[in-house]
PDB file of C-alpha atoms and ligand atoms in Angstrom:
ATOM      1  CA  MET R 547       9.850 144.191  49.561  1.00 40.00           C
ATOM      2  CA  LEU R 548      12.043 141.535  48.133  1.00 44.00           C
ATOM      3  CA  LYS R 549      14.080 142.011  45.056  1.00 44.00           C
ATOM      4  CA  HIS R 550      13.036 140.163  41.959  1.00 45.00           C
ATOM      5  CA  LEU R 551      15.576 137.894  40.457  1.00 44.00           C
ATOM      6  CA  LEU R 552      15.084 137.821  36.741  1.00 43.00           C
ATOM      7  CA  ALA R 553      16.740 134.578  35.885  1.00 42.00           C
ATOM      8  CA  ILE R 554      15.989 134.281  32.228  1.00 40.00           C
ATOM      9  CA  THR R 555      16.310 130.875  30.673  1.00 40.00           C
ATOM     10  CA  ALA R 556      18.884 130.057  33.314  1.00 42.00           C
ATOM     11  CA  PHE R 557      17.680 126.540  33.518  1.00 47.00           C
ATOM     12  CA  ALA R 558      15.887 124.315  31.136  1.00 47.00           C
ATOM     13  CA  VAL R 559      12.458 123.034  31.933  1.00 48.00           C
ATOM     14  CA  PRO R 560      12.530 119.292  32.246  1.00 50.00           C
ATOM     15  CA  THR R 561      11.205 118.266  28.907  1.00 47.00           C
ATOM     16  CA  LEU R 562       8.958 115.307  29.159  1.00 49.00           C
ATOM     17  CA  ALA R 563       5.998 114.714  27.007  1.00 50.00           C
ATOM     18  CA  LEU R 564       5.493 117.563  24.628  1.00 51.00           C
ATOM     19  CA  ALA R 565       3.549 119.823  25.743  1.00 59.00           C
ATOM     20  CA  HIS R 566       0.359 121.501  26.312  1.00 86.00           C
ATOM     21  CA  ASP R 567       0.715 125.198  25.720  1.00 94.00           C
ATOM     22  CA  PHE R 568      -1.646 128.061  26.434  1.00 97.00           C
ATOM     23  CA  THR R 569      -1.675 131.431  24.700  1.00 97.00           C
ATOM     24  CA  VAL R 570      -3.086 134.815  25.564  1.00 97.00           C
ATOM     25  CA  GLY R 571      -2.229 137.748  23.350  1.00 96.00           C
ATOM     26  CA  GLU R 572       1.513 137.658  22.763  1.00 97.00           C
ATOM     27  CA  ILE R 573       2.126 135.445  25.805  1.00 98.00           C
ATOM     28  CA  VAL R 574       2.717 131.694  25.571  1.00 97.00           C
ATOM     29  CA  ILE R 575       2.615 129.504  28.676  1.00 97.00           C
ATOM     30  CA  ALA R 576       4.457 126.295  27.871  1.00 96.00           C
ATOM     31  CA  HIS R 577       3.840 122.966  29.552  1.00 92.00           C
ATOM     32  CA  PRO R 578       2.457 123.786  32.990  1.00 96.00           C
ATOM     33  CA  VAL R 579       3.250 120.886  35.304  1.00 95.00           C
ATOM     34  CA  ALA R 580       2.781 120.201  39.002  1.00 96.00           C
ATOM     35  CA  LYS R 581       4.613 117.738  41.174  1.00 93.00           C
ATOM     36  CA  PRO R 582       2.744 114.840  42.732  1.00 95.00           C
ATOM     37  CA  THR R 583       2.465 115.205  46.497  1.00 95.00           C
ATOM     38  CA  ILE R 584       2.251 112.829  49.401  1.00 92.00           C
ATOM     39  CA  ALA R 585      -1.153 112.347  50.996  1.00 91.00           C
ATOM     40  CA  SER R 586      -0.414 114.535  54.003  1.00 92.00           C
ATOM     41  CA  ALA R 587       1.079 117.398  51.991  1.00 93.00           C
ATOM     42  CA  MET R 588      -0.295 120.837  52.689  1.00 94.00           C
ATOM     43  CA  THR R 589       1.385 122.454  49.699  1.00 96.00           C
ATOM     44  CA  GLY R 590       2.112 121.652  46.083  1.00 96.00           C
ATOM     45  CA  ALA R 591       4.322 123.290  43.488  1.00 96.00           C
ATOM     46  CA  GLY R 592       3.684 124.136  39.838  1.00 97.00           C
ATOM     47  CA  TYR R 593       6.036 125.080  37.025  1.00 97.00           C
ATOM     48  CA  PHE R 594       5.949 126.404  33.466  1.00 97.00           C
ATOM     49  CA  MET R 595       7.834 128.556  31.012  1.00 97.00           C
ATOM     50  CA  ILE R 596       6.335 131.852  29.895  1.00 98.00           C
ATOM     51  CA  THR R 597       7.438 133.536  26.675  1.00 98.00           C
ATOM     52  CA  ASN R 598       6.554 137.066  25.653  1.00 98.00           C
ATOM     53  CA  ASN R 599       6.476 137.515  21.877  1.00 98.00           C
ATOM     54  CA  GLY R 600       5.207 141.062  22.170  1.00 97.00           C
ATOM     55  CA  ALA R 601       6.981 144.378  21.714  1.00 97.00           C
ATOM     56  CA  GLU R 602       6.517 145.387  25.342  1.00 98.00           C
ATOM     57  CA  ASP R 603       7.344 143.808  28.667  1.00 98.00           C
ATOM     58  CA  ASP R 604       4.417 142.265  30.501  1.00 98.00           C
ATOM     59  CA  THR R 605       3.970 141.170  34.097  1.00 98.00           C
ATOM     60  CA  LEU R 606       2.421 138.012  35.451  1.00 98.00           C
ATOM     61  CA  LEU R 607       0.429 139.555  38.284  1.00 98.00           C
ATOM     62  CA  SER R 608      -1.273 136.567  39.811  1.00 97.00           C
ATOM     63  CA  VAL R 609      -1.990 132.867  39.687  1.00 98.00           C
ATOM     64  CA  GLU R 610      -5.327 131.766  41.070  1.00 97.00           C
ATOM     65  CA  ALA R 611      -6.614 128.266  41.662  1.00 97.00           C
ATOM     66  CA  ASP R 612      -9.093 126.500  43.881  1.00 95.00           C
ATOM     67  CA  PHE R 613      -6.960 126.481  47.032  1.00 96.00           C
ATOM     68  CA  PRO R 614      -6.983 128.718  50.100  1.00 95.00           C
ATOM     69  CA  ARG R 615      -3.870 130.472  48.890  1.00 96.00           C
ATOM     70  CA  VAL R 616      -1.763 130.481  45.724  1.00 97.00           C
ATOM     71  CA  MET R 617       1.474 132.419  45.564  1.00 97.00           C
ATOM     72  CA  MET R 618       4.433 132.877  43.287  1.00 98.00           C
ATOM     73  CA  HIS R 619       7.671 132.037  45.047  1.00 97.00           C
ATOM     74  CA  ASP R 620      11.330 132.112  44.248  1.00 96.00           C
ATOM     75  CA  THR R 621      14.071 130.147  45.929  1.00 94.00           C
ATOM     76  CA  ALA R 622      17.341 131.515  47.241  1.00 91.00           C
ATOM     77  CA  MET R 623      20.283 129.923  48.979  1.00 88.00           C
ATOM     78  CA  GLU R 624      21.084 131.426  52.361  1.00 87.00           C
ATOM     79  CA  ASP R 625      23.992 129.911  54.262  1.00 90.00           C
ATOM     80  CA  GLY R 626      23.588 126.732  52.277  1.00 90.00           C
ATOM     81  CA  VAL R 627      19.900 126.428  52.996  1.00 90.00           C
ATOM     82  CA  ALA R 628      17.271 126.861  50.296  1.00 87.00           C
ATOM     83  CA  THR R 629      14.593 129.294  51.365  1.00 92.00           C
ATOM     84  CA  MET R 630      11.520 130.473  49.528  1.00 93.00           C
ATOM     85  CA  PHE R 631      10.326 133.991  49.199  1.00 94.00           C
ATOM     86  CA  HIS R 632       7.183 135.545  47.849  1.00 95.00           C
ATOM     87  CA  LEU R 633       7.346 137.377  44.501  1.00 95.00           C
ATOM     88  CA  GLU R 634       5.089 140.156  45.647  1.00 92.00           C
ATOM     89  CA  GLY R 635       4.925 142.431  42.657  1.00 92.00           C
ATOM     90  CA  GLY R 636       4.465 139.610  40.180  1.00 96.00           C
ATOM     91  CA  VAL R 637       6.999 138.464  37.611  1.00 98.00           C
ATOM     92  CA  VAL R 638       8.081 140.576  34.646  1.00 98.00           C
ATOM     93  CA  ILE R 639       8.140 138.706  31.345  1.00 98.00           C
ATOM     94  CA  PRO R 640      10.485 140.742  29.152  1.00 98.00           C
ATOM     95  CA  SER R 641       9.635 141.524  25.561  1.00 98.00           C
ATOM     96  CA  GLY R 642      11.162 138.836  23.370  1.00 98.00           C
ATOM     97  CA  GLY R 643      12.199 136.819  26.407  1.00 98.00           C
ATOM     98  CA  SER R 644      11.128 133.931  28.564  1.00 98.00           C
ATOM     99  CA  VAL R 645      10.916 133.275  32.281  1.00 98.00           C
ATOM    100  CA  THR R 646      11.124 129.733  33.564  1.00 97.00           C
ATOM    101  CA  PHE R 647       9.488 128.432  36.696  1.00 97.00           C
ATOM    102  CA  ALA R 648      11.347 125.238  37.568  1.00 94.00           C
ATOM    103  CA  PRO R 649      12.359 123.134  40.565  1.00 90.00           C
ATOM    104  CA  GLY R 650      14.980 124.979  42.581  1.00 89.00           C
ATOM    105  CA  GLY R 651      13.808 128.367  41.374  1.00 94.00           C
ATOM    106  CA  LYS R 652      10.577 130.152  40.730  1.00 97.00           C
ATOM    107  CA  HIS R 653       7.435 128.157  41.325  1.00 97.00           C
ATOM    108  CA  VAL R 654       3.733 128.487  41.864  1.00 98.00           C
ATOM    109  CA  MET R 655       2.897 127.458  45.426  1.00 97.00           C
ATOM    110  CA  PHE R 656      -0.522 125.926  46.011  1.00 97.00           C
ATOM    111  CA  MET R 657      -1.268 126.176  49.727  1.00 96.00           C
ATOM    112  CA  GLY R 658      -3.877 124.410  51.809  1.00 95.00           C
ATOM    113  CA  LEU R 659      -4.253 121.062  50.034  1.00 94.00           C
ATOM    114  CA  LYS R 660      -5.751 119.522  53.159  1.00 84.00           C
ATOM    115  CA  GLY R 661      -5.494 115.842  52.395  1.00 83.00           C
ATOM    116  CA  ASP R 662      -6.298 116.051  48.695  1.00 89.00           C
ATOM    117  CA  PRO R 663      -2.898 115.297  47.162  1.00 94.00           C
ATOM    118  CA  PHE R 664      -1.829 115.934  43.599  1.00 96.00           C
ATOM    119  CA  GLU R 665      -1.820 112.619  41.771  1.00 95.00           C
ATOM    120  CA  ILE R 666      -0.153 111.764  38.504  1.00 93.00           C
ATOM    121  CA  GLY R 667      -2.568 112.235  35.644  1.00 92.00           C
ATOM    122  CA  GLU R 668      -4.598 114.813  37.506  1.00 95.00           C
ATOM    123  CA  GLU R 669      -4.983 118.333  36.145  1.00 95.00           C
ATOM    124  CA  ILE R 670      -4.996 121.446  38.303  1.00 96.00           C
ATOM    125  CA  PRO R 671      -6.973 124.270  36.704  1.00 97.00           C
ATOM    126  CA  ALA R 672      -5.625 127.754  37.307  1.00 98.00           C
ATOM    127  CA  THR R 673      -6.088 131.303  36.073  1.00 98.00           C
ATOM    128  CA  LEU R 674      -3.141 133.503  35.202  1.00 98.00           C
ATOM    129  CA  THR R 675      -3.533 137.275  35.018  1.00 98.00           C
ATOM    130  CA  PHE R 676      -1.074 139.409  33.078  1.00 98.00           C
ATOM    131  CA  GLU R 677      -0.915 143.163  33.330  1.00 98.00           C
ATOM    132  CA  LYS R 678      -1.240 143.683  29.568  1.00 97.00           C
ATOM    133  CA  ALA R 679      -2.267 140.380  27.991  1.00 98.00           C
ATOM    134  CA  GLY R 680      -5.086 139.828  30.479  1.00 98.00           C
ATOM    135  CA  THR R 681      -6.391 136.565  31.864  1.00 98.00           C
ATOM    136  CA  VAL R 682      -5.983 133.001  30.655  1.00 98.00           C
ATOM    137  CA  GLU R 683      -7.177 129.649  31.990  1.00 97.00           C
ATOM    138  CA  ILE R 684      -4.555 126.922  32.065  1.00 97.00           C
ATOM    139  CA  ASN R 685      -4.164 123.405  33.462  1.00 96.00           C
ATOM    140  CA  PHE R 686      -1.167 122.160  35.366  1.00 96.00           C
ATOM    141  CA  ALA R 687      -0.648 118.483  34.488  1.00 95.00           C
ATOM    142  CA  VAL R 688       0.547 116.483  37.469  1.00 95.00           C
ATOM    143  CA  GLU R 689       3.631 114.633  36.271  1.00 92.00           C
ATOM    144  CA  ASP R 690       6.450 112.775  37.907  1.00 86.00           C
ATOM    145  CA  ILE R 691       9.070 115.391  37.241  1.00 78.00           C
ATOM    146  CA  ALA R 692      12.506 114.859  38.703  1.00 64.00           C
ATOM    147  CA  ALA R 693      12.377 116.638  42.006  1.00 48.00           C
ATOM    148  CA  MET R 694      15.109 118.784  43.352  1.00 43.00           C
ATOM    149  CA  ASP R 695      13.229 121.619  44.951  1.00 45.00           C
ATOM    150  CA  HIS R 696      12.328 122.534  48.449  1.00 44.00           C
ATOM    151  CA  SER R 697       9.169 120.643  49.104  1.00 41.00           C
TER     152      SER R 697
HETATM  153 CU1  LIG F 988       7.190 127.859  47.605  1.00 65.08          CU
END
């Protein structure tokens, strides 16, 4: 079981076009974006910022989308090499706080693209499930965000 790193607003989301936001209960999911991939890519990465305006902590339990596997990952430096690890218990969104998924840190990993790359302008539908706020449908917009992550 890997330890959760709760890096809260440690880095800013690259702000491009403002923003498509999604709301469920007291949770706001701001500007979900995915990186374009090359044609042979087997994986893609998605990012967003989640804010919890509620009085209690909540947990993002899962992200589902139409791929063989979708996971939440974080990135850690080990001996100068960036490695990803699975956020198994989900991600706690603290009351009154935000958690950012961004290149170089937490990300949603879409696995098993199988020759259907993410192209700019495309939207990737996904379902987020929170422990308290419940389920919400969102779209990751594929945008040419400045890349500095692992993939
Ligand atoms: Cu990953």
